[in-house]
Amino acid sequence: MPIIRSPHELVDSDLYIDLEPMLGHALYVKCEGLNFGGSIKMKAAANMIAAAERDDVLRDGSVLIESSSGNLGVALSVIAAAKGIPFTCVTDRRCNELTASVMRALGTRLVVVEEPDPEGGYLKSRLDLVRRCCAEDDRYVWLNQYTNEANWLAHYEGTAHGILKHFPDLDVLFVGVGTSGTAMGCVRYFRDSGSTARVVAVDSVGSVSFGAPAAPRLIPGLGAGVVPPLLDPHAFDDVLLVPEEAAVRMCRALSARGLLFGGSTGTVIDGARTWLERNDPQRTLRAVCIAPDMGDRYLDTVYDDAWVVEHFGPEALAPPARS
């Protein structure tokens, strides 16, 4: 039985869920939301703060500041509270109220951007505000998840290594792309380890990360209005863009089976389902997808019928069709 003294000592989970009975393909979901931050972002947050402390960037009197649409903000809030470090999270209107309430309960100061940048969307507006804050007050320490090497190294050293340990004969890994820390850490480890598994990146329709046109997105987590600096778009064997409506339908199909996952997870699983139906007609491939988060913070959006109908229409309430 593990005993921990600080919440950030719990960052990983070896729990996998077998979705073959539901999807008809050998797809295993690695659950990364079983920690005090509720998402895979605990790994990046813990690794970036450890690196900042090790490099003497974070010292007495420092104030953490970061741009986040939700999950990283919560993860940093947990660690900052445990360490007694003041933290300011710059977020935007897409951050749902439950997530904002969690951060406030942990002592975080929230700054909410109300208007997206005409070209770079909410992300650019958030980043511009963080830069202004840092220029005006030298107490601020910006970890900058978008360029921080410790972000992808957390997944190179942890997430990817753990997956191949459990599935040495893996055929396909599906991983969502937000800041691209998880995706780049995994694909680099798979390549360096000599694995022959294909690594498929999953992104949201409306994200510009892989060169697609920008469009409004309602579900925070995956996707970006500015190409992530950490991302090498050519590193992957394939890329899938999933419409948000499909992600919502997948989330609700999973919840109908007792699996309450977040919007990012619904996106990745629907992308994996789509790819496997196209590329594995004989159903012989063994695949893993990474579930970044759980569903409790999406109760007033993805799991609220009125919200879904308002934004996607009543057809989004139906489960995804199975081939």
PDB file of C-alpha atoms in Angstrom:
ATOM      1  CA  MET A   1       0.000   0.000   0.000  1.00  0.00           C
ATOM      2  CA  PRO A   2       1.642   3.296  -1.061  1.00  0.00           C
ATOM      3  CA  ILE A   3       1.822   6.084   1.514  1.00  0.00           C
ATOM      4  CA  ILE A   4       2.483   9.630   0.324  1.00  0.00           C
ATOM      5  CA  ARG A   5       3.219  12.885   2.141  1.00  0.00           C
ATOM      6  CA  SER A   6       2.464  15.314  -0.685  1.00  0.00           C
ATOM      7  CA  PRO A   7      -0.223  15.113  -3.388  1.00  0.00           C
ATOM      8  CA  HIS A   8       2.273  15.441  -6.224  1.00  0.00           C
ATOM      9  CA  GLU A   9       3.935  12.181  -5.202  1.00  0.00           C
ATOM     10  CA  LEU A  10       0.950  10.479  -6.856  1.00  0.00           C
ATOM     11  CA  VAL A  11       1.241  11.170 -10.573  1.00  0.00           C
ATOM     12  CA  ASP A  12       1.025   7.856 -12.386  1.00  0.00           C
ATOM     13  CA  SER A  13      -1.489   5.053 -12.742  1.00  0.00           C
ATOM     14  CA  ASP A  14      -1.053   1.560 -14.114  1.00  0.00           C
ATOM     15  CA  LEU A  15      -4.791   1.122 -14.627  1.00  0.00           C
ATOM     16  CA  TYR A  16      -5.921   0.153 -18.140  1.00  0.00           C
ATOM     17  CA  ILE A  17      -9.495  -0.407 -19.284  1.00  0.00           C
ATOM     18  CA  ASP A  18     -10.216  -2.955 -22.018  1.00  0.00           C
ATOM     19  CA  LEU A  19     -12.693  -1.439 -24.503  1.00  0.00           C
ATOM     20  CA  GLU A  20     -12.883  -4.460 -26.808  1.00  0.00           C
ATOM     21  CA  PRO A  21     -16.345  -5.477 -25.515  1.00  0.00           C
ATOM     22  CA  MET A  22     -17.609  -1.990 -26.408  1.00  0.00           C
ATOM     23  CA  LEU A  23     -15.720  -1.199 -29.636  1.00  0.00           C
ATOM     24  CA  GLY A  24     -14.866  -4.616 -31.053  1.00  0.00           C
ATOM     25  CA  HIS A  25     -11.157  -3.790 -31.265  1.00  0.00           C
ATOM     26  CA  ALA A  26      -8.330  -4.643 -28.849  1.00  0.00           C
ATOM     27  CA  LEU A  27      -8.094  -1.088 -27.478  1.00  0.00           C
ATOM     28  CA  TYR A  28      -6.824  -0.469 -23.960  1.00  0.00           C
ATOM     29  CA  VAL A  29      -7.304   2.891 -22.268  1.00  0.00           C
ATOM     30  CA  LYS A  30      -4.552   4.106 -19.943  1.00  0.00           C
ATOM     31  CA  CYS A  31      -6.328   6.107 -17.216  1.00  0.00           C
ATOM     32  CA  GLU A  32      -4.227   9.127 -16.297  1.00  0.00           C
ATOM     33  CA  GLY A  33      -6.799  11.061 -14.264  1.00  0.00           C
ATOM     34  CA  LEU A  34      -6.479   9.056 -11.037  1.00  0.00           C
ATOM     35  CA  ASN A  35      -4.480  11.609  -9.052  1.00  0.00           C
ATOM     36  CA  PHE A  36      -5.160  14.741  -6.985  1.00  0.00           C
ATOM     37  CA  GLY A  37      -5.039  16.944 -10.080  1.00  0.00           C
ATOM     38  CA  GLY A  38      -7.508  14.740 -11.931  1.00  0.00           C
ATOM     39  CA  SER A  39      -5.508  14.568 -15.154  1.00  0.00           C
ATOM     40  CA  ILE A  40      -2.269  13.634 -16.885  1.00  0.00           C
ATOM     41  CA  LYS A  41      -1.121  17.220 -16.373  1.00  0.00           C
ATOM     42  CA  MET A  42       0.055  16.303 -12.864  1.00  0.00           C
ATOM     43  CA  LYS A  43       3.083  14.677 -14.499  1.00  0.00           C
ATOM     44  CA  ALA A  44       4.077  17.776 -16.444  1.00  0.00           C
ATOM     45  CA  ALA A  45       3.324  20.098 -13.524  1.00  0.00           C
ATOM     46  CA  ALA A  46       5.404  18.069 -11.058  1.00  0.00           C
ATOM     47  CA  ASN A  47       8.305  17.737 -13.498  1.00  0.00           C
ATOM     48  CA  MET A  48       8.344  21.425 -14.462  1.00  0.00           C
ATOM     49  CA  ILE A  49       8.244  22.610 -10.850  1.00  0.00           C
ATOM     50  CA  ALA A  50      10.976  20.145  -9.871  1.00  0.00           C
ATOM     51  CA  ALA A  51      13.143  21.424 -12.737  1.00  0.00           C
ATOM     52  CA  ALA A  52      12.520  25.061 -11.718  1.00  0.00           C
ATOM     53  CA  GLU A  53      13.510  24.289  -8.127  1.00  0.00           C
ATOM     54  CA  ARG A  54      16.566  22.335  -9.237  1.00  0.00           C
ATOM     55  CA  ASP A  55      17.688  25.198 -11.496  1.00  0.00           C
ATOM     56  CA  ASP A  56      17.083  27.763  -8.710  1.00  0.00           C
ATOM     57  CA  VAL A  57      14.532  29.588 -10.863  1.00  0.00           C
ATOM     58  CA  LEU A  58      11.827  29.114  -8.236  1.00  0.00           C
ATOM     59  CA  ARG A  59      12.868  30.581  -4.883  1.00  0.00           C
ATOM     60  CA  ASP A  60      11.452  32.247  -1.783  1.00  0.00           C
ATOM     61  CA  GLY A  61       9.181  35.115  -2.790  1.00  0.00           C
ATOM     62  CA  SER A  62       8.479  33.735  -6.260  1.00  0.00           C
ATOM     63  CA  VAL A  63       4.945  33.684  -7.653  1.00  0.00           C
ATOM     64  CA  LEU A  64       4.077  31.010 -10.191  1.00  0.00           C
ATOM     65  CA  ILE A  65       2.135  32.108 -13.256  1.00  0.00           C
ATOM     66  CA  GLU A  66       0.875  29.930 -16.087  1.00  0.00           C
ATOM     67  CA  SER A  67      -1.567  29.948 -18.979  1.00  0.00           C
ATOM     68  CA  SER A  68      -4.050  27.065 -18.865  1.00  0.00           C
ATOM     69  CA  SER A  69      -7.530  26.244 -20.121  1.00  0.00           C
ATOM     70  CA  GLY A  70      -8.067  23.978 -17.120  1.00  0.00           C
ATOM     71  CA  ASN A  71      -6.204  20.762 -16.344  1.00  0.00           C
ATOM     72  CA  LEU A  72      -2.668  22.097 -15.965  1.00  0.00           C
ATOM     73  CA  GLY A  73      -4.042  24.961 -13.889  1.00  0.00           C
ATOM     74  CA  VAL A  74      -5.592  22.481 -11.468  1.00  0.00           C
ATOM     75  CA  ALA A  75      -2.419  20.370 -11.326  1.00  0.00           C
ATOM     76  CA  LEU A  76      -0.254  23.411 -10.597  1.00  0.00           C
ATOM     77  CA  SER A  77      -2.807  24.589  -8.020  1.00  0.00           C
ATOM     78  CA  VAL A  78      -2.481  21.286  -6.158  1.00  0.00           C
ATOM     79  CA  ILE A  79       1.318  21.385  -6.085  1.00  0.00           C
ATOM     80  CA  ALA A  80       1.540  25.105  -5.338  1.00  0.00           C
ATOM     81  CA  ALA A  81      -0.834  24.691  -2.395  1.00  0.00           C
ATOM     82  CA  ALA A  82       1.186  21.740  -1.061  1.00  0.00           C
ATOM     83  CA  LYS A  83       4.430  23.713  -1.316  1.00  0.00           C
ATOM     84  CA  GLY A  84       3.032  27.059  -0.148  1.00  0.00           C
ATOM     85  CA  ILE A  85       3.827  28.822  -3.421  1.00  0.00           C
ATOM     86  CA  PRO A  86       1.469  31.608  -4.626  1.00  0.00           C
ATOM     87  CA  PHE A  87       0.033  30.779  -8.035  1.00  0.00           C
ATOM     88  CA  THR A  88      -1.759  32.894 -10.635  1.00  0.00           C
ATOM     89  CA  CYS A  89      -3.531  31.018 -13.434  1.00  0.00           C
ATOM     90  CA  VAL A  90      -4.379  32.919 -16.614  1.00  0.00           C
ATOM     91  CA  THR A  91      -7.316  31.160 -18.219  1.00  0.00           C
ATOM     92  CA  ASP A  92     -10.212  32.081 -20.511  1.00  0.00           C
ATOM     93  CA  ARG A  93     -13.984  31.871 -20.770  1.00  0.00           C
ATOM     94  CA  ARG A  94     -13.899  28.242 -21.928  1.00  0.00           C
ATOM     95  CA  CYS A  95     -12.615  27.142 -18.527  1.00  0.00           C
ATOM     96  CA  ASN A  96     -15.723  25.666 -16.939  1.00  0.00           C
ATOM     97  CA  GLU A  97     -16.936  26.920 -13.581  1.00  0.00           C
ATOM     98  CA  LEU A  98     -16.271  23.684 -11.742  1.00  0.00           C
ATOM     99  CA  THR A  99     -12.606  23.712 -12.781  1.00  0.00           C
ATOM    100  CA  ALA A 100     -12.323  27.367 -11.814  1.00  0.00           C
ATOM    101  CA  SER A 101     -13.901  26.602  -8.434  1.00  0.00           C
ATOM    102  CA  VAL A 102     -11.404  23.795  -7.807  1.00  0.00           C
ATOM    103  CA  MET A 103      -8.489  26.139  -8.473  1.00  0.00           C
ATOM    104  CA  ARG A 104      -9.924  28.842  -6.226  1.00  0.00           C
ATOM    105  CA  ALA A 105     -10.515  26.286  -3.457  1.00  0.00           C
ATOM    106  CA  LEU A 106      -6.815  25.432  -3.654  1.00  0.00           C
ATOM    107  CA  GLY A 107      -5.857  29.089  -3.201  1.00  0.00           C
ATOM    108  CA  THR A 108      -5.091  29.980  -6.813  1.00  0.00           C
ATOM    109  CA  ARG A 109      -5.692  33.484  -8.135  1.00  0.00           C
ATOM    110  CA  LEU A 110      -7.564  33.287 -11.439  1.00  0.00           C
ATOM    111  CA  VAL A 111      -7.316  35.857 -14.230  1.00  0.00           C
ATOM    112  CA  VAL A 112      -9.893  35.206 -16.953  1.00  0.00           C
ATOM    113  CA  VAL A 113      -9.328  36.424 -20.521  1.00  0.00           C
ATOM    114  CA  GLU A 114     -12.671  37.454 -22.001  1.00  0.00           C
ATOM    115  CA  GLU A 115     -11.808  38.048 -25.659  1.00  0.00           C
ATOM    116  CA  PRO A 116      -9.828  35.859 -28.083  1.00  0.00           C
ATOM    117  CA  ASP A 117      -7.055  37.298 -30.212  1.00  0.00           C
ATOM    118  CA  PRO A 118      -8.337  37.759 -33.813  1.00  0.00           C
ATOM    119  CA  GLU A 119      -5.594  35.482 -35.170  1.00  0.00           C
ATOM    120  CA  GLY A 120      -4.336  33.318 -32.309  1.00  0.00           C
ATOM    121  CA  GLY A 121      -7.576  32.858 -30.371  1.00  0.00           C
ATOM    122  CA  TYR A 122      -7.813  32.606 -26.594  1.00  0.00           C
ATOM    123  CA  LEU A 123      -4.403  30.976 -26.325  1.00  0.00           C
ATOM    124  CA  LYS A 124      -2.557  33.956 -27.792  1.00  0.00           C
ATOM    125  CA  SER A 125      -4.572  36.339 -25.614  1.00  0.00           C
ATOM    126  CA  ARG A 126      -3.596  34.328 -22.533  1.00  0.00           C
ATOM    127  CA  LEU A 127       0.069  34.185 -23.510  1.00  0.00           C
ATOM    128  CA  ASP A 128       0.195  37.923 -24.200  1.00  0.00           C
ATOM    129  CA  LEU A 129      -1.255  38.600 -20.743  1.00  0.00           C
ATOM    130  CA  VAL A 130       1.259  36.294 -19.039  1.00  0.00           C
ATOM    131  CA  ARG A 131       4.122  38.076 -20.811  1.00  0.00           C
ATOM    132  CA  ARG A 132       2.825  41.464 -19.679  1.00  0.00           C
ATOM    133  CA  CYS A 133       2.535  40.282 -16.075  1.00  0.00           C
ATOM    134  CA  CYS A 134       6.099  38.942 -16.114  1.00  0.00           C
ATOM    135  CA  ALA A 135       7.418  42.183 -17.600  1.00  0.00           C
ATOM    136  CA  GLU A 136       5.683  44.225 -14.899  1.00  0.00           C
ATOM    137  CA  ASP A 137       6.638  42.103 -11.858  1.00  0.00           C
ATOM    138  CA  ASP A 138       9.900  40.154 -11.587  1.00  0.00           C
ATOM    139  CA  ARG A 139       8.502  37.930  -8.822  1.00  0.00           C
ATOM    140  CA  TYR A 140       6.569  35.983 -11.437  1.00  0.00           C
ATOM    141  CA  VAL A 141       8.019  32.655 -12.582  1.00  0.00           C
ATOM    142  CA  TRP A 142       6.472  31.403 -15.813  1.00  0.00           C
ATOM    143  CA  LEU A 143       7.091  27.692 -16.312  1.00  0.00           C
ATOM    144  CA  ASN A 144       5.696  27.997 -19.861  1.00  0.00           C
ATOM    145  CA  GLN A 145       4.288  24.553 -20.558  1.00  0.00           C
ATOM    146  CA  TYR A 146       4.366  25.359 -24.290  1.00  0.00           C
ATOM    147  CA  THR A 147       8.180  25.474 -24.529  1.00  0.00           C
ATOM    148  CA  ASN A 148       9.357  23.740 -21.351  1.00  0.00           C
ATOM    149  CA  GLU A 149      11.464  20.637 -22.056  1.00  0.00           C
ATOM    150  CA  ALA A 150      10.445  19.201 -18.682  1.00  0.00           C
ATOM    151  CA  ASN A 151       6.893  18.928 -20.080  1.00  0.00           C
ATOM    152  CA  TRP A 152       7.663  16.301 -22.713  1.00  0.00           C
ATOM    153  CA  LEU A 153      10.422  14.687 -20.635  1.00  0.00           C
ATOM    154  CA  ALA A 154       7.843  13.788 -17.986  1.00  0.00           C
ATOM    155  CA  HIS A 155       6.166  11.538 -20.558  1.00  0.00           C
ATOM    156  CA  TYR A 156       9.384  10.297 -22.164  1.00  0.00           C
ATOM    157  CA  GLU A 157      10.623   9.079 -18.792  1.00  0.00           C
ATOM    158  CA  GLY A 158       7.267   8.045 -17.336  1.00  0.00           C
ATOM    159  CA  THR A 159       4.184   7.598 -19.522  1.00  0.00           C
ATOM    160  CA  ALA A 160       5.765   6.030 -22.604  1.00  0.00           C
ATOM    161  CA  HIS A 161       8.129   3.804 -20.643  1.00  0.00           C
ATOM    162  CA  GLY A 162       5.203   2.484 -18.594  1.00  0.00           C
ATOM    163  CA  ILE A 163       3.114   1.683 -21.665  1.00  0.00           C
ATOM    164  CA  LEU A 164       5.833  -0.325 -23.385  1.00  0.00           C
ATOM    165  CA  LYS A 165       6.604  -2.147 -20.146  1.00  0.00           C
ATOM    166  CA  HIS A 166       3.015  -3.449 -20.058  1.00  0.00           C
ATOM    167  CA  PHE A 167       2.582  -3.811 -23.837  1.00  0.00           C
ATOM    168  CA  PRO A 168       5.975  -4.666 -25.387  1.00  0.00           C
ATOM    169  CA  ASP A 169       4.229  -6.015 -28.510  1.00  0.00           C
ATOM    170  CA  LEU A 170       2.004  -2.961 -28.981  1.00  0.00           C
ATOM    171  CA  ASP A 171       0.889  -2.190 -32.546  1.00  0.00           C
ATOM    172  CA  VAL A 172      -0.573   1.331 -32.194  1.00  0.00           C
ATOM    173  CA  LEU A 173      -0.514   4.135 -29.620  1.00  0.00           C
ATOM    174  CA  PHE A 174      -3.112   6.925 -29.817  1.00  0.00           C
ATOM    175  CA  VAL A 175      -2.232  10.140 -28.004  1.00  0.00           C
ATOM    176  CA  GLY A 176      -3.979  13.508 -27.886  1.00  0.00           C
ATOM    177  CA  VAL A 177      -2.213  16.757 -28.740  1.00  0.00           C
ATOM    178  CA  GLY A 178      -2.618  19.946 -26.719  1.00  0.00           C
ATOM    179  CA  THR A 179       0.682  21.544 -25.764  1.00  0.00           C
ATOM    180  CA  SER A 180       2.073  18.344 -27.355  1.00  0.00           C
ATOM    181  CA  GLY A 181       4.127  17.455 -24.262  1.00  0.00           C
ATOM    182  CA  THR A 182       2.515  14.026 -23.861  1.00  0.00           C
ATOM    183  CA  ALA A 183       2.579  13.272 -27.590  1.00  0.00           C
ATOM    184  CA  MET A 184       6.190  14.340 -28.165  1.00  0.00           C
ATOM    185  CA  GLY A 185       7.469  12.566 -25.063  1.00  0.00           C
ATOM    186  CA  CYS A 186       5.768   9.340 -26.129  1.00  0.00           C
ATOM    187  CA  VAL A 187       6.724   9.384 -29.787  1.00  0.00           C
ATOM    188  CA  ARG A 188      10.372  10.164 -28.976  1.00  0.00           C
ATOM    189  CA  TYR A 189      10.585   7.375 -26.421  1.00  0.00           C
ATOM    190  CA  PHE A 190       8.954   4.877 -28.789  1.00  0.00           C
ATOM    191  CA  ARG A 191      11.427   5.768 -31.521  1.00  0.00           C
ATOM    192  CA  ASP A 192      14.465   5.742 -29.215  1.00  0.00           C
ATOM    193  CA  SER A 193      13.453   2.424 -27.656  1.00  0.00           C
ATOM    194  CA  GLY A 194      13.227   0.719 -31.042  1.00  0.00           C
ATOM    195  CA  SER A 195       9.498   0.010 -30.780  1.00  0.00           C
ATOM    196  CA  THR A 196       7.803  -0.717 -34.095  1.00  0.00           C
ATOM    197  CA  ALA A 197       4.428   0.509 -32.827  1.00  0.00           C
ATOM    198  CA  ARG A 198       2.760   3.237 -34.834  1.00  0.00           C
ATOM    199  CA  VAL A 199       2.090   6.466 -32.925  1.00  0.00           C
ATOM    200  CA  VAL A 200      -1.064   8.284 -34.032  1.00  0.00           C
ATOM    201  CA  ALA A 201      -1.678  11.880 -32.953  1.00  0.00           C
ATOM    202  CA  VAL A 202      -5.282  12.885 -32.202  1.00  0.00           C
ATOM    203  CA  ASP A 203      -6.320  16.529 -32.373  1.00  0.00           C
ATOM    204  CA  SER A 204      -9.591  18.472 -32.415  1.00  0.00           C
ATOM    205  CA  VAL A 205     -11.203  19.953 -35.493  1.00  0.00           C
ATOM    206  CA  GLY A 206     -10.605  23.704 -35.283  1.00  0.00           C
ATOM    207  CA  SER A 207      -7.070  23.305 -33.941  1.00  0.00           C
ATOM    208  CA  VAL A 208      -4.207  24.689 -36.035  1.00  0.00           C
ATOM    209  CA  SER A 209      -1.497  22.377 -34.633  1.00  0.00           C
ATOM    210  CA  PHE A 210      -1.220  20.264 -37.797  1.00  0.00           C
ATOM    211  CA  GLY A 211      -1.938  22.989 -40.332  1.00  0.00           C
ATOM    212  CA  ALA A 212      -5.747  22.777 -40.432  1.00  0.00           C
ATOM    213  CA  PRO A 213      -7.761  26.017 -40.461  1.00  0.00           C
ATOM    214  CA  ALA A 214      -8.710  27.560 -37.146  1.00  0.00           C
ATOM    215  CA  ALA A 215     -12.325  27.287 -35.997  1.00  0.00           C
ATOM    216  CA  PRO A 216     -14.129  27.906 -32.704  1.00  0.00           C
ATOM    217  CA  ARG A 217     -13.714  25.125 -30.116  1.00  0.00           C
ATOM    218  CA  LEU A 218     -15.805  24.742 -27.000  1.00  0.00           C
ATOM    219  CA  ILE A 219     -14.122  21.890 -25.146  1.00  0.00           C
ATOM    220  CA  PRO A 220     -10.841  22.793 -23.415  1.00  0.00           C
ATOM    221  CA  GLY A 221      -7.885  20.448 -23.348  1.00  0.00           C
ATOM    222  CA  LEU A 222      -6.779  19.249 -26.769  1.00  0.00           C
ATOM    223  CA  GLY A 223      -6.146  21.529 -29.699  1.00  0.00           C
ATOM    224  CA  ALA A 224      -4.532  24.954 -29.990  1.00  0.00           C
ATOM    225  CA  GLY A 225      -5.061  28.295 -31.672  1.00  0.00           C
ATOM    226  CA  VAL A 226      -1.280  28.681 -32.051  1.00  0.00           C
ATOM    227  CA  VAL A 227       1.042  25.898 -33.235  1.00  0.00           C
ATOM    228  CA  PRO A 228       2.713  24.479 -30.083  1.00  0.00           C
ATOM    229  CA  PRO A 229       6.476  25.210 -30.095  1.00  0.00           C
ATOM    230  CA  LEU A 230       7.229  21.725 -28.720  1.00  0.00           C
ATOM    231  CA  LEU A 231       5.407  19.981 -31.571  1.00  0.00           C
ATOM    232  CA  ASP A 232       7.114  18.220 -34.451  1.00  0.00           C
ATOM    233  CA  PRO A 233       4.111  17.542 -36.699  1.00  0.00           C
ATOM    234  CA  HIS A 234       6.106  15.108 -38.842  1.00  0.00           C
ATOM    235  CA  ALA A 235       7.064  12.823 -35.956  1.00  0.00           C
ATOM    236  CA  PHE A 236       3.845  10.784 -36.076  1.00  0.00           C
ATOM    237  CA  ASP A 237       2.743   7.920 -38.271  1.00  0.00           C
ATOM    238  CA  ASP A 238      -0.704   9.432 -38.702  1.00  0.00           C
ATOM    239  CA  VAL A 239      -2.830  12.351 -37.517  1.00  0.00           C
ATOM    240  CA  LEU A 240      -6.567  12.377 -36.856  1.00  0.00           C
ATOM    241  CA  LEU A 241      -8.795  15.409 -36.360  1.00  0.00           C
ATOM    242  CA  VAL A 242     -11.928  14.662 -34.348  1.00  0.00           C
ATOM    243  CA  PRO A 243     -15.014  16.930 -34.435  1.00  0.00           C
ATOM    244  CA  GLU A 244     -16.113  18.048 -30.977  1.00  0.00           C
ATOM    245  CA  GLU A 245     -19.570  16.595 -31.577  1.00  0.00           C
ATOM    246  CA  ALA A 246     -18.000  13.152 -32.036  1.00  0.00           C
ATOM    247  CA  ALA A 247     -16.013  13.594 -28.822  1.00  0.00           C
ATOM    248  CA  VAL A 248     -19.199  14.476 -26.938  1.00  0.00           C
ATOM    249  CA  ARG A 249     -21.012  11.437 -28.301  1.00  0.00           C
ATOM    250  CA  MET A 250     -18.140   9.157 -27.329  1.00  0.00           C
ATOM    251  CA  CYS A 251     -17.998  10.609 -23.806  1.00  0.00           C
ATOM    252  CA  ARG A 252     -21.695   9.965 -23.358  1.00  0.00           C
ATOM    253  CA  ALA A 253     -21.447   6.440 -24.790  1.00  0.00           C
ATOM    254  CA  LEU A 254     -18.718   5.695 -22.248  1.00  0.00           C
ATOM    255  CA  SER A 255     -20.672   7.211 -19.367  1.00  0.00           C
ATOM    256  CA  ALA A 256     -23.639   4.998 -20.282  1.00  0.00           C
ATOM    257  CA  ARG A 257     -21.311   2.097 -19.395  1.00  0.00           C
ATOM    258  CA  GLY A 258     -20.222   3.632 -16.101  1.00  0.00           C
ATOM    259  CA  LEU A 259     -17.032   5.276 -17.456  1.00  0.00           C
ATOM    260  CA  LEU A 260     -17.138   9.024 -16.788  1.00  0.00           C
ATOM    261  CA  PHE A 261     -14.271  10.499 -18.795  1.00  0.00           C
ATOM    262  CA  GLY A 262     -13.420  14.048 -19.816  1.00  0.00           C
ATOM    263  CA  GLY A 263     -13.715  15.731 -23.185  1.00  0.00           C
ATOM    264  CA  SER A 264     -10.066  15.172 -24.074  1.00  0.00           C
ATOM    265  CA  THR A 265     -10.454  11.463 -23.400  1.00  0.00           C
ATOM    266  CA  GLY A 266     -13.610  11.281 -25.521  1.00  0.00           C
ATOM    267  CA  THR A 267     -11.690  12.901 -28.354  1.00  0.00           C
ATOM    268  CA  VAL A 268      -8.795  10.430 -28.185  1.00  0.00           C
ATOM    269  CA  ILE A 269     -11.012   7.356 -27.887  1.00  0.00           C
ATOM    270  CA  ASP A 270     -13.225   8.426 -30.781  1.00  0.00           C
ATOM    271  CA  GLY A 271     -10.120   9.073 -32.855  1.00  0.00           C
ATOM    272  CA  ALA A 272      -8.788   5.623 -31.999  1.00  0.00           C
ATOM    273  CA  ARG A 273     -12.137   4.019 -32.873  1.00  0.00           C
ATOM    274  CA  THR A 274     -12.243   5.795 -36.232  1.00  0.00           C
ATOM    275  CA  TRP A 275      -8.650   4.888 -37.105  1.00  0.00           C
ATOM    276  CA  LEU A 276      -9.059   1.236 -36.129  1.00  0.00           C
ATOM    277  CA  GLU A 277     -12.270   0.857 -38.123  1.00  0.00           C
ATOM    278  CA  ARG A 278     -10.460   2.187 -41.190  1.00  0.00           C
ATOM    279  CA  ASN A 279      -7.135   0.407 -40.738  1.00  0.00           C
ATOM    280  CA  ASP A 280      -7.863  -2.789 -38.814  1.00  0.00           C
ATOM    281  CA  PRO A 281     -10.770  -4.522 -40.595  1.00  0.00           C
ATOM    282  CA  GLN A 282      -9.497  -7.943 -39.495  1.00  0.00           C
ATOM    283  CA  ARG A 283      -9.343  -6.705 -35.866  1.00  0.00           C
ATOM    284  CA  THR A 284      -5.852  -8.075 -35.268  1.00  0.00           C
ATOM    285  CA  LEU A 285      -4.075  -4.967 -33.965  1.00  0.00           C
ATOM    286  CA  ARG A 286      -3.372  -4.339 -30.286  1.00  0.00           C
ATOM    287  CA  ALA A 287      -3.713  -0.671 -29.392  1.00  0.00           C
ATOM    288  CA  VAL A 288      -3.472   1.676 -26.409  1.00  0.00           C
ATOM    289  CA  CYS A 289      -4.868   5.160 -26.087  1.00  0.00           C
ATOM    290  CA  ILE A 290      -4.043   7.618 -23.333  1.00  0.00           C
ATOM    291  CA  ALA A 291      -7.026   9.017 -21.395  1.00  0.00           C
ATOM    292  CA  PRO A 292      -5.853  12.424 -20.134  1.00  0.00           C
ATOM    293  CA  ASP A 293      -8.695  13.211 -17.739  1.00  0.00           C
ATOM    294  CA  MET A 294     -11.844  12.131 -15.926  1.00  0.00           C
ATOM    295  CA  GLY A 295     -15.328  13.538 -16.444  1.00  0.00           C
ATOM    296  CA  ASP A 296     -16.333  15.255 -13.202  1.00  0.00           C
ATOM    297  CA  ARG A 297     -15.340  18.714 -14.461  1.00  0.00           C
ATOM    298  CA  TYR A 298     -17.470  18.328 -17.592  1.00  0.00           C
ATOM    299  CA  LEU A 299     -20.785  17.779 -15.836  1.00  0.00           C
ATOM    300  CA  ASP A 300     -22.107  21.221 -16.814  1.00  0.00           C
ATOM    301  CA  THR A 301     -20.985  20.903 -20.440  1.00  0.00           C
ATOM    302  CA  VAL A 302     -20.395  17.523 -22.108  1.00  0.00           C
ATOM    303  CA  TYR A 303     -22.786  15.721 -19.745  1.00  0.00           C
ATOM    304  CA  ASP A 304     -25.476  18.402 -19.652  1.00  0.00           C
ATOM    305  CA  ASP A 305     -28.205  17.677 -22.222  1.00  0.00           C
ATOM    306  CA  ALA A 306     -29.223  21.311 -22.607  1.00  0.00           C
ATOM    307  CA  TRP A 307     -25.633  22.452 -23.227  1.00  0.00           C
ATOM    308  CA  VAL A 308     -25.036  19.702 -25.787  1.00  0.00           C
ATOM    309  CA  VAL A 309     -28.264  20.412 -27.690  1.00  0.00           C
ATOM    310  CA  GLU A 310     -27.579  24.159 -27.679  1.00  0.00           C
ATOM    311  CA  HIS A 311     -24.112  23.808 -29.181  1.00  0.00           C
ATOM    312  CA  PHE A 312     -24.274  20.616 -31.259  1.00  0.00           C
ATOM    313  CA  GLY A 313     -27.954  19.776 -31.739  1.00  0.00           C
ATOM    314  CA  PRO A 314     -29.968  16.795 -30.446  1.00  0.00           C
ATOM    315  CA  GLU A 315     -28.122  14.326 -32.684  1.00  0.00           C
ATOM    316  CA  ALA A 316     -25.056  14.752 -30.457  1.00  0.00           C
ATOM    317  CA  LEU A 317     -26.957  13.010 -27.653  1.00  0.00           C
ATOM    318  CA  ALA A 318     -26.930   9.742 -29.604  1.00  0.00           C
ATOM    319  CA  PRO A 319     -24.029   7.290 -29.221  1.00  0.00           C
ATOM    320  CA  PRO A 320     -21.495   7.011 -32.059  1.00  0.00           C
ATOM    321  CA  ALA A 321     -22.429   4.581 -34.808  1.00  0.00           C
ATOM    322  CA  ARG A 322     -20.500   1.336 -34.844  1.00  0.00           C
ATOM    323  CA  SER A 323     -19.344  -0.212 -38.079  1.00  0.00           C
TER     324      SER A 323
END
